[in-house]
Coordinates of C-alpha atoms in Angstrom, one line a residue:
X1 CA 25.1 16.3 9.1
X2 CA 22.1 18.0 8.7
X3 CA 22.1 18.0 5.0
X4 CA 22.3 14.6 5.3
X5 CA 18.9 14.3 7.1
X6 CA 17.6 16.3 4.4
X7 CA 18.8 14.3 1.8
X8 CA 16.8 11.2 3.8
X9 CA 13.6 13.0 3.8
X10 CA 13.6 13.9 7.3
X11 CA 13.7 17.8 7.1
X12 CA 10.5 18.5 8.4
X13 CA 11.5 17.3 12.0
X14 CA 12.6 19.7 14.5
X15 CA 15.8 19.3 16.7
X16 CA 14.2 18.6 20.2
X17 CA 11.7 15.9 18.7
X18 CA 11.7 13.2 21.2
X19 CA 13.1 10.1 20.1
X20 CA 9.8 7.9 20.9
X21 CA 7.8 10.0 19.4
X22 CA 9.2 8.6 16.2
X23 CA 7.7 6.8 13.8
X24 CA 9.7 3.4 12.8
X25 CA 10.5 4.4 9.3
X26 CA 11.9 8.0 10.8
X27 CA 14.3 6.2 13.0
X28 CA 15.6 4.0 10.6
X29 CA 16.4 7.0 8.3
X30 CA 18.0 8.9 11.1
X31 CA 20.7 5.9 11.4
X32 CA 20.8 6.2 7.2
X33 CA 21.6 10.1 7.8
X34 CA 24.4 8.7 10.5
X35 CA 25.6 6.4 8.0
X36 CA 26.0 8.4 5.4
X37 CA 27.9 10.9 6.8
X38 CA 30.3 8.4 7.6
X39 CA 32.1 8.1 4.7
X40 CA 32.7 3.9 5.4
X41 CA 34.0 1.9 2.7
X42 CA 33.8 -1.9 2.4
X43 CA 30.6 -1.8 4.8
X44 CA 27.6 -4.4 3.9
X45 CA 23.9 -2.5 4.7
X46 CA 21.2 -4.5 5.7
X47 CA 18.2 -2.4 5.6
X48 CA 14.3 -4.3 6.6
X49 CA 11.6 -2.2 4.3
X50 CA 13.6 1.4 4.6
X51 CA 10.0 2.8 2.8
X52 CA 8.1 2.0 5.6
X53 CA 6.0 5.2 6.3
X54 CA 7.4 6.9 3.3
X55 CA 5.1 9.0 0.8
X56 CA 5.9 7.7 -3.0
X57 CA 7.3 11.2 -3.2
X58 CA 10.1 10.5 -1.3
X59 CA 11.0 7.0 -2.0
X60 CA 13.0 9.0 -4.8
X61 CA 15.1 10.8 -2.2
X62 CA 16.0 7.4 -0.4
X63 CA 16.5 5.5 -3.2
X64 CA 19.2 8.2 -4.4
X65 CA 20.7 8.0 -0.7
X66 CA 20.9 4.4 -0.8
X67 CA 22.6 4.4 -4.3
X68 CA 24.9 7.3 -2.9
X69 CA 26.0 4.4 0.2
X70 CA 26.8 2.0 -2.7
X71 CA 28.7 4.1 -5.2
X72 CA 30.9 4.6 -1.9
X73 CA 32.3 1.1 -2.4
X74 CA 29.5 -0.5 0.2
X75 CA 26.9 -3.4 -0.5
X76 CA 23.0 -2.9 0.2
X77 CA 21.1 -6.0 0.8
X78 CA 17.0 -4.5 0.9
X79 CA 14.3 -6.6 2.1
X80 CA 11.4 -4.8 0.3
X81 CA 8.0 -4.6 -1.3
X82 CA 7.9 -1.5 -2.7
X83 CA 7.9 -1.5 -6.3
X84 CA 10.1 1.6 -6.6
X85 CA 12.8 0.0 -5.0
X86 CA 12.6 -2.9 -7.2
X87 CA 12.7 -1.8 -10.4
X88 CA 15.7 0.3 -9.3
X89 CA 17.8 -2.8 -8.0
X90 CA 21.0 -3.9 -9.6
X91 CA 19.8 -7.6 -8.9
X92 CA 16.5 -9.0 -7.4
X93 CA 16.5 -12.3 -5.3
X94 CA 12.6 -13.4 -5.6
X95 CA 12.1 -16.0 -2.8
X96 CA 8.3 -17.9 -2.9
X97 CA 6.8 -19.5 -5.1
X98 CA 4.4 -18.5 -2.2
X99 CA 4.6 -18.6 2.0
X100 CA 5.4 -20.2 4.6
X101 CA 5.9 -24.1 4.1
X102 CA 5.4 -23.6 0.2
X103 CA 8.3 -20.6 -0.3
X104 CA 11.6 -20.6 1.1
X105 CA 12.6 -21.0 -2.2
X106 CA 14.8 -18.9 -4.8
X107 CA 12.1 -18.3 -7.9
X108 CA 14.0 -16.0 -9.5
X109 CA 16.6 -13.3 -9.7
X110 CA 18.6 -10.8 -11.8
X111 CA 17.0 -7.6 -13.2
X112 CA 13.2 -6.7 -12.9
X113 CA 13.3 -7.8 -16.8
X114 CA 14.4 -11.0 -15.6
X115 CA 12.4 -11.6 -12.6
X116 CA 9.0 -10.9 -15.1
X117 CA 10.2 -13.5 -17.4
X118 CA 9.8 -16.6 -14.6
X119 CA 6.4 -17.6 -14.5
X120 CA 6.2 -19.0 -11.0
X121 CA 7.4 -15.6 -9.3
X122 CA 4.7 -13.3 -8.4
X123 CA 6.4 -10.8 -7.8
X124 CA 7.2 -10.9 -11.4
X125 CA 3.4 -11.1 -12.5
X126 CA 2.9 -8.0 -10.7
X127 CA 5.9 -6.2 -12.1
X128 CA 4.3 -7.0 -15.4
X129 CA 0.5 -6.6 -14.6
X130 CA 0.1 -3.9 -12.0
X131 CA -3.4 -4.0 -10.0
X132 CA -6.0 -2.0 -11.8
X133 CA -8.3 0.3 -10.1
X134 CA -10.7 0.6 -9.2
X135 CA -11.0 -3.3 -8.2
X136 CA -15.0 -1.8 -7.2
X137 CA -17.1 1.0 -8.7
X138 CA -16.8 4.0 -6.2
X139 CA -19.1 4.7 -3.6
X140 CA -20.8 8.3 -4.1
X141 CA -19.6 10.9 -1.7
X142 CA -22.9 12.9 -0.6
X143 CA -22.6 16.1 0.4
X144 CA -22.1 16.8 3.9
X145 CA -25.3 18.0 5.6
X146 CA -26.2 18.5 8.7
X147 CA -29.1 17.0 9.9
X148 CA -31.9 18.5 12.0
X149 CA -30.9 16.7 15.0
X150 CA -27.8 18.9 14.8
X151 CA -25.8 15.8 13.6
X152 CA -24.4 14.6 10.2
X153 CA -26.3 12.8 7.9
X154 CA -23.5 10.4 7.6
X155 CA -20.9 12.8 7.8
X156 CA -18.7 13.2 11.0
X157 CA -17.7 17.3 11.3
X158 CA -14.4 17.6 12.4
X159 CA -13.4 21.3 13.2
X160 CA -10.5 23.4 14.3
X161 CA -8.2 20.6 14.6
X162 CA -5.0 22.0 15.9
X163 CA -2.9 19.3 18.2
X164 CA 1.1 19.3 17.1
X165 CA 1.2 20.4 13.7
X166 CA -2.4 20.4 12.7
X167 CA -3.1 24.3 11.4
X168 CA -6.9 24.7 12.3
X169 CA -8.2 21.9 10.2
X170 CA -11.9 21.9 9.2
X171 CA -12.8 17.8 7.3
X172 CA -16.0 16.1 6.6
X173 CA -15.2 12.5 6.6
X174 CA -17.8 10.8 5.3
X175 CA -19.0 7.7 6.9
X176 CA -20.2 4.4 5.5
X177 CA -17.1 5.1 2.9
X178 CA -13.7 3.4 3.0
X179 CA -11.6 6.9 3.0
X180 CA -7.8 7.0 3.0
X181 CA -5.8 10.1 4.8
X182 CA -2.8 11.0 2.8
X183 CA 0.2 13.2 2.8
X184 CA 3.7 13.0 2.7
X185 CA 6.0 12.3 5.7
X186 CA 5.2 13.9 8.8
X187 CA 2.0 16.1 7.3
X188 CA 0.1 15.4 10.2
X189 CA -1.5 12.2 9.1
X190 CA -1.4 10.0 12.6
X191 CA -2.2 13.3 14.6
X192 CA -5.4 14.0 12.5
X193 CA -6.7 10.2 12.4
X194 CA -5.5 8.6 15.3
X195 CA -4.7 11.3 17.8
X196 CA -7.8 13.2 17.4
X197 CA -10.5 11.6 15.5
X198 CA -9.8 8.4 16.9
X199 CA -9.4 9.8 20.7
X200 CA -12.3 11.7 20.4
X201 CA -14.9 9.9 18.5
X202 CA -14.0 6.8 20.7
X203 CA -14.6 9.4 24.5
X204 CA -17.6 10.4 22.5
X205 CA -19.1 6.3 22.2
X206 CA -17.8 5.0 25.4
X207 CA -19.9 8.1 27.1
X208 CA -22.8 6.3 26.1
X209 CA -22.3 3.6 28.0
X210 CA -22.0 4.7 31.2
X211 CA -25.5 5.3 32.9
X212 CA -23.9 9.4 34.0
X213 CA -22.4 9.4 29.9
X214 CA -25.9 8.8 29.0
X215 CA -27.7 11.1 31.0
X216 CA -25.0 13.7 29.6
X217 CA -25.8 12.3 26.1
X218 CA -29.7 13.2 26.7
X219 CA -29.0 17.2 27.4
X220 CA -26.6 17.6 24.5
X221 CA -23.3 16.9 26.3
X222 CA -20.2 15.3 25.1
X223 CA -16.9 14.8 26.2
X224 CA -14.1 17.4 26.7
X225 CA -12.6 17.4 22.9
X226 CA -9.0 17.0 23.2
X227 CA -7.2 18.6 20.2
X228 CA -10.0 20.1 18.6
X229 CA -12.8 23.0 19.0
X230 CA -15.7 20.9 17.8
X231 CA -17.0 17.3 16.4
X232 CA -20.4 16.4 15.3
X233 CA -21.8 13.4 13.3
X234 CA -20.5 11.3 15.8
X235 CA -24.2 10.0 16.9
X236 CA -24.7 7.1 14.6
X237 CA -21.5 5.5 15.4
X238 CA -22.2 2.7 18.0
X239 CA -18.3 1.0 18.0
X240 CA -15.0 2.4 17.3
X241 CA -11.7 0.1 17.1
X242 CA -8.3 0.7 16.0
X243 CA -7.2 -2.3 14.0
X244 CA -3.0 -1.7 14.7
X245 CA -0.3 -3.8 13.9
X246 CA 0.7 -4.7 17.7
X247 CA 0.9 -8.3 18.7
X248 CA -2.1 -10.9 19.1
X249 CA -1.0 -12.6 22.2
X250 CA 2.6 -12.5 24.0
X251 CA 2.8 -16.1 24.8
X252 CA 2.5 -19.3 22.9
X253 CA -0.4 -20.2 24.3
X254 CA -2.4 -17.7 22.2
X255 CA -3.0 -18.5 18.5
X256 CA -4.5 -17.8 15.1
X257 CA -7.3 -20.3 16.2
X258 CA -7.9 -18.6 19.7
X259 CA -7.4 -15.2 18.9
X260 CA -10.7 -15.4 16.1
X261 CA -12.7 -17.6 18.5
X262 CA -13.3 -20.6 16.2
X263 CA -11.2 -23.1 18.8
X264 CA -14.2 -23.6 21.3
X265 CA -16.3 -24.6 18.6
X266 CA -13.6 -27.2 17.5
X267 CA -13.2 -28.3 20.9
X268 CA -16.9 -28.8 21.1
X269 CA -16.8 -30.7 17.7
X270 CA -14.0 -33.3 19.7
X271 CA -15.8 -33.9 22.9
X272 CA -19.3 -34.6 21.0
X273 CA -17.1 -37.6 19.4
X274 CA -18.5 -41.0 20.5
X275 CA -14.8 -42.1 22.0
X276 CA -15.0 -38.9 23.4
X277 CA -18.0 -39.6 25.3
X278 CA -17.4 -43.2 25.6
X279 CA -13.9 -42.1 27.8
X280 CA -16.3 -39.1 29.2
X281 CA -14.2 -36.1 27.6
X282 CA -15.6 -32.8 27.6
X283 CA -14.7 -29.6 25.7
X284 CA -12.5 -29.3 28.6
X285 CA -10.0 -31.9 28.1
X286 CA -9.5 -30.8 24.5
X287 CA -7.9 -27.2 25.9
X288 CA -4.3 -26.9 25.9
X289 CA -4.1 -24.1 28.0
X290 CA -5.7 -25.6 31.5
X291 CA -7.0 -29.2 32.3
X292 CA -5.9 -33.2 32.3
X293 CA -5.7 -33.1 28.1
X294 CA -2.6 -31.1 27.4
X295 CA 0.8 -32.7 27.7
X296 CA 2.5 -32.0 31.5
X297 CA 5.8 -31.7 30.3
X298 CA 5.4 -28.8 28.4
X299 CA 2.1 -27.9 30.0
X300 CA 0.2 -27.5 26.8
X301 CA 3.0 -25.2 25.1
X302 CA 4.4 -27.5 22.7
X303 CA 8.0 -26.3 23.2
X304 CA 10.0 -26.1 26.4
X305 CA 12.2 -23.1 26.9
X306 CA 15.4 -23.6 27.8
X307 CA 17.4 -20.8 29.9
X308 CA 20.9 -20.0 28.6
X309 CA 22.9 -17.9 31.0
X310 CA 24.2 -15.1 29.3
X311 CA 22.7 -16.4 26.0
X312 CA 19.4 -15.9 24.9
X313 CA 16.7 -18.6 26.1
X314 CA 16.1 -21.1 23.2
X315 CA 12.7 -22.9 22.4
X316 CA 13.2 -26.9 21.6
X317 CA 10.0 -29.1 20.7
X318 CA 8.4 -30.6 23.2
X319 CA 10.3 -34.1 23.6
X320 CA 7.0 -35.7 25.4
X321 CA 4.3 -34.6 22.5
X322 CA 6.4 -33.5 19.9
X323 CA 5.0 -30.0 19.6
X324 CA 1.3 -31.8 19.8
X325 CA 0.3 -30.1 23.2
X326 CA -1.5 -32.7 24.3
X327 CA -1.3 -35.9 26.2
X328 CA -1.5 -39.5 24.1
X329 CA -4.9 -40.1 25.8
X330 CA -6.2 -36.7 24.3
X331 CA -4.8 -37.4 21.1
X332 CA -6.2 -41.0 20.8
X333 CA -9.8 -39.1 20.0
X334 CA -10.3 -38.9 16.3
X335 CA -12.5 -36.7 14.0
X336 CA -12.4 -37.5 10.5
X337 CA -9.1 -39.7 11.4
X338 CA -7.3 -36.3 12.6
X339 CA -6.5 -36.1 16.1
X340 CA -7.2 -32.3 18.1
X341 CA -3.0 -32.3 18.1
X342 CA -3.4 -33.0 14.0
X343 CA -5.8 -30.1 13.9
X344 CA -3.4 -27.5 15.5
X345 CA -0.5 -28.6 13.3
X346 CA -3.3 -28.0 9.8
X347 CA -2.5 -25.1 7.6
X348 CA -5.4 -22.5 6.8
X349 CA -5.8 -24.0 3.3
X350 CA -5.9 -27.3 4.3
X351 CA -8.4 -26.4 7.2
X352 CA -10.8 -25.0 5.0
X353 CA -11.0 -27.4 3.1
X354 CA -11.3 -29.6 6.3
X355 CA -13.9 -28.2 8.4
X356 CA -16.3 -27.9 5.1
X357 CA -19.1 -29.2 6.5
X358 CA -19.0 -26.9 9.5
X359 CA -20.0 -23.2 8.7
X360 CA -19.2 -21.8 11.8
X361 CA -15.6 -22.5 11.7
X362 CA -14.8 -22.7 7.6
X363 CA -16.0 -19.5 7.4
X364 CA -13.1 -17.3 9.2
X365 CA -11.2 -19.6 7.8
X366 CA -11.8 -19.1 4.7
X367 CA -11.3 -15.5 5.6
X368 CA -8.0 -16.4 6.9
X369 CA -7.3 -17.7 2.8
X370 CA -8.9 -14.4 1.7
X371 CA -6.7 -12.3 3.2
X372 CA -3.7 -13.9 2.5
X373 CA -2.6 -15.9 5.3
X374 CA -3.9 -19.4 4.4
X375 CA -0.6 -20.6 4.8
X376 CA -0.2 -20.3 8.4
X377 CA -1.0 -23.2 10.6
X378 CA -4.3 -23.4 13.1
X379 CA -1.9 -23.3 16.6
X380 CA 0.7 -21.1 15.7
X381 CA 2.0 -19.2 18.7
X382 CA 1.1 -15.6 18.4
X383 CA 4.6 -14.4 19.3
X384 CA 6.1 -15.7 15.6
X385 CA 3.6 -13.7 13.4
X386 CA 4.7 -10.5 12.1
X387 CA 3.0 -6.9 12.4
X388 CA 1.6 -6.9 8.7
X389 CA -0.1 -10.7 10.0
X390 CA -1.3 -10.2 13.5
X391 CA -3.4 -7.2 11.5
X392 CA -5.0 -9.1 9.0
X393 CA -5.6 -11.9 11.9
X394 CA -7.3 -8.5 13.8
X395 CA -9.4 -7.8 10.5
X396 CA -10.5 -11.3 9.7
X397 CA -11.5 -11.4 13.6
X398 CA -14.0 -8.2 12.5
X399 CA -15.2 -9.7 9.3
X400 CA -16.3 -13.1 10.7
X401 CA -18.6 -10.9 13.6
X402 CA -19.7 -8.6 10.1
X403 CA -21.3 -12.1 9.0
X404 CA -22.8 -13.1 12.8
X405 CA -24.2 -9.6 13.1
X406 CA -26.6 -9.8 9.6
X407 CA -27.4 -13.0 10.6
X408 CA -28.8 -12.3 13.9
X409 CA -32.0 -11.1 12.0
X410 CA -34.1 -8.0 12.9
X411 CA -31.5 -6.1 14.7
X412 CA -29.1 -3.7 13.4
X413 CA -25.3 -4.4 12.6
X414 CA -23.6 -2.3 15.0
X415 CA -21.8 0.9 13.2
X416 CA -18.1 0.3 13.5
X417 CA -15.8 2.8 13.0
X418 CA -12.5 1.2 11.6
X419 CA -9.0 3.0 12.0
X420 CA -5.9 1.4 10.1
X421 CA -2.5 3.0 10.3
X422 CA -0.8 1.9 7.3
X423 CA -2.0 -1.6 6.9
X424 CA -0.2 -2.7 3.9
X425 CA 3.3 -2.4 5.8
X426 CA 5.3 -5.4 5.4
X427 CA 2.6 -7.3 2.6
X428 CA 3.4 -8.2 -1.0
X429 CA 1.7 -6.5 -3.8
X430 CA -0.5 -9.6 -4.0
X431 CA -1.5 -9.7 -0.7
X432 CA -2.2 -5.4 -1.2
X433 CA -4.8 -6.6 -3.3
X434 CA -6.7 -9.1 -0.9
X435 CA -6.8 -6.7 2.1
X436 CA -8.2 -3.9 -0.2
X437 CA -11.3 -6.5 -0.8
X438 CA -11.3 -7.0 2.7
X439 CA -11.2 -3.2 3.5
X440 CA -14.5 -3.5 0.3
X441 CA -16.2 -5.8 2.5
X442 CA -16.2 -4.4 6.0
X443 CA -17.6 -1.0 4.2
X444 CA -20.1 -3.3 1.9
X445 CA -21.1 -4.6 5.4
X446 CA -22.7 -1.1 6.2
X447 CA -18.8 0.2 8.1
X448 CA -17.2 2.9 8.0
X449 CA -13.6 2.4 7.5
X450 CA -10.3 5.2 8.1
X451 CA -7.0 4.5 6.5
X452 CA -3.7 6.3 6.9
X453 CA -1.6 5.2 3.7
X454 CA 1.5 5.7 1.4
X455 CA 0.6 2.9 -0.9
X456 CA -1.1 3.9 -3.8
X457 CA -2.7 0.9 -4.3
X458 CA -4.5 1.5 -1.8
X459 CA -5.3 4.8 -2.3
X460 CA -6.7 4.8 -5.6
X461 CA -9.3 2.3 -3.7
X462 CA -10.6 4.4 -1.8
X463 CA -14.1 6.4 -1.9
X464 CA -12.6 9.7 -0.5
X465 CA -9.0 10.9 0.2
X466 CA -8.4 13.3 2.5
X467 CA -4.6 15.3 1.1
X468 CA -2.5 16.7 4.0
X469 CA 0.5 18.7 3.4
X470 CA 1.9 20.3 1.6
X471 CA 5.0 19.4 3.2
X472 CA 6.1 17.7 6.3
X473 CA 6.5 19.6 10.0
X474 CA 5.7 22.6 10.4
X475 CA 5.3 23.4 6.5
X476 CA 2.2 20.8 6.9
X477 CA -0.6 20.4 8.5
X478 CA -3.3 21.7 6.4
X479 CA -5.7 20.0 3.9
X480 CA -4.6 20.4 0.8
X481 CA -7.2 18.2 -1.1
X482 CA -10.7 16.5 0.4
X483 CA -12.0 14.4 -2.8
X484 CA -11.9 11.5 -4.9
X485 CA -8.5 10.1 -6.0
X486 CA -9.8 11.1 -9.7
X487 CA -10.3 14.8 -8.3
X488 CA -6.6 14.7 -6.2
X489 CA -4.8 14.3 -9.2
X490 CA -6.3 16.9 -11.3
X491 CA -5.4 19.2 -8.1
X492 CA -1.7 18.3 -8.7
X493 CA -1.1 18.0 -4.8
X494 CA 2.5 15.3 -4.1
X495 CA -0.1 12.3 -4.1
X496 CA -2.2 13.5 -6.9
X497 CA 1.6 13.4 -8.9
X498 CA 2.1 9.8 -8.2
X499 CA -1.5 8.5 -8.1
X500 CA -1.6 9.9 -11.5
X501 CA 0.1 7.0 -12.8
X502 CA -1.8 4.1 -10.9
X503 CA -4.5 5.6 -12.2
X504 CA -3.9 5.5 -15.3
X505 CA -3.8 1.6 -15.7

């Protein structure tokens, strides 16, 4: 059995690792392990993105495990991205052309030969034409000095990092960079990033603004460092946020629309209407959440919930508005012949398109489109979007304050420092390529931006790359490369091997 976890990847972990301290993609090899020690026959697999948190290295190891399962007599159905586990398919179904009301559809299937042949599938167009890199001329990498203050000169100083399996690390991580931290499984990626830069740098910035943090601040002191001996550099930082993949909003209430801030403004836009103000509507009545405007029935929700004993509770459309939220009276206001129920029910590219003439809401929409997710519509309850989408809502909500910070003239942009734990899980090598230019322009906006990452895409992007390894567990936790991805593959560490080849296109 335990040669079976080996043969998953997983070798690195110890015995009495805790189950929640698992990562998602750990778990779901554990239960491959189980499975293939079973020795079933006859036994349909249906594995969601199995490479999920899995360094190119060993996507080989899984891929031969999953093979092993089907040359047992079993079937493999693999929902997946990863262009590993495509090519090595015995037959691709491609559903698109593209998302949400415009896929659904079956472009393509058969080999990867086949799939490339059908113009419409772009999946297909990527198998053929793989991104190149870089997609923007790197940013130089000065080096790291300290400054007279005591600080970095853009540099933070992270030293004798040593929480779980970190062994004593000493990084620069330069700031104003987009820099990615790499490593195979279970190197010590999240623990460096997350559990102690993150943790510490953010202790550090909230100090300051308390009136006792700030006094502190002024002789020199800083926060107990948890995890580490020292950190330094820290000073010109003035926000931290870690941009995750939890959800946007538990109820249906919350939406694409709320959640970035742009519904006020639309609301606004309604009531200034002159049947608005003929009937004496303010923004108010236009909410769905509180107020006379939304529908009673399903107070505003658009769907009613309907409790099923010992079944699940099931949603149904609101039989009163019809999944419009709102009242008839509400919806008998018109801008530009759309009612506010009309507006909710709009798709990001048709929005944008829309709302033209208004700058203040086109423009996160049109970063909605930028990063992929123009097909979703305006009002759709936060509780259906996936991981991969609630992110991107997350970033989009950060690049449309990037904008309202330059334009407040004569004062600073705020210095955000950005943490992303693998961002491109669950997206299509097309949408890879539109968060990388979004990751470009949140560090073109003067931020600094931290991304732990398997996908080489991604990697080969970035300004800096921070290597841990060289293995997983206790055979990792040192850095085994701090440079540019040119500079990791001529060190011939795991991701230097397989950036090689991205690099090369």
């Amino acid at each position: 059995r335990l040669e079976f976890l080996e043969e998953v990847g997983l070798g690195y972990l110890t015995l009495d690792r805790g189950a929640p301290t698992l990562s998602g993609g750990e778990a779901q090899r554990i239960r491959l392990a189980a499975q293939l020690g079973s020795n079933l026959q006859g036994v349909c697999y249906v594995l969601d993105e199995p490479t999920i948190g899995l360094h190119a290295r060993d996507n080989q190891i899984l891929l031969n495990a999953l093979h092993k399962l089907g040359d047992k007599g079993n079937t493999l159905v693999v929902v997946e991205h990863d262009e590993d586990t495509i090519r090595r398919a015995d037959h691709i179904i491609d559903i698109g052309p593209s998302a949400g009301k415009r896929g659904g559809r079956v472009v393509a299937q058969g080999s990867a030969a086949d799939i490339s042949a059908v113009e419409e599938s772009v999946t297909g167009r990527y198998l053929l034409h793989a991104m190149k890199h870089p997609v923007k001329p790197r940013r130089a990498v000065p080096p790291p000095r300290p400054s007279p203050g005591g600080g970095g000169s853009g540099t933070l100083h992270l030293r004798g990092a040593d929480l779980h399996n970190l062994d004593d690390v000493d990084v620069d991580i330069p700031l104003g960079r987009l820099v990615a931290v790499t490593g195979v499984s279970g190197s010590g990626k999240s623990t460096l990033a997350r559990d102690v830069l993150l943790h510490n740098v953010q202790a550090a910035v909230q100090q300051r603004y308390t009136k006792a943090g700030r006094d502190a601040d002024d002789k020199g002191k800083h926060p107990a460092w948890i995890g580490c001996s020292a950190l330094d550099g820290y000073q010109v930082i003035d926000r931290v946020l870690e941009v995750d993949q939890t959800p946007i909003g538990k109820t249906p209430r919350s939406c694409p629309a709320t959640y970035i801030g742009f519904w006020d403004t639309i609301r606004k836009l309604f009531a200034d209407t002159l049947e608005a103000r003929a009937r004496g509507y303010g923004p108010g009545r236009f909410s769905f959440n509180t107020g006379e405007g939304r529908c009673p029935t399903c107070e505003g929700q658009g769907v009613r919930t309907i409790a099923m004993s010992f079944l699940p509770d099931v949603k149904v459309p609101c039989e009163s508005c019809r999944g419009a939220r709102f009242n008839p009276e509400t919806l008998a206001v018109t801008w530009r012949g759309k009612s506010i129920g009309d507006v909710l029910q709009m798709e990001v590219d048709e929005a944008v398109d829309f709302f033209s003439a208004m700058p203040n809401i086109s423009h996160p929409l049109q970063l909605l489109k930028d990063v992929g997710l123009g097909y979703l519509t305006l009002g759709q309850p936060s509780p259906t979007l996936s991981g991969g989408e609630a992110q991107r809502i997350k970033l989009v909500t950060e690049l449309s304050k990037v904008r309202d910070d330059i334009t407040r003239r004569g004062q600073k942009a705020p210095h955000t420092l950005y943490v992303l734990d693998e961002p491109t899980v669950g997206l299509h090598m097309a949408d890879v390529e539109k968060l990388v230019r979004v990751l470009h322009r949140l560090v073109d906006g003067g931020h600094s931006v931290i991304v732990i990452e398997h996908d080489l895409d991604v990697i080969a992007e970035a300004d800096w790359v921070i290597d841990l390894g060289p293995e997983g567990g206790n055979a990792g936790g040192k850095v085994v490369a701090a440079a540019s991805p040119e500079q990791v593959v001529k060190k011939g560490t795991h991701t230097g091997k397989a950036l090689a080849a991205v690099l090369a296109r």
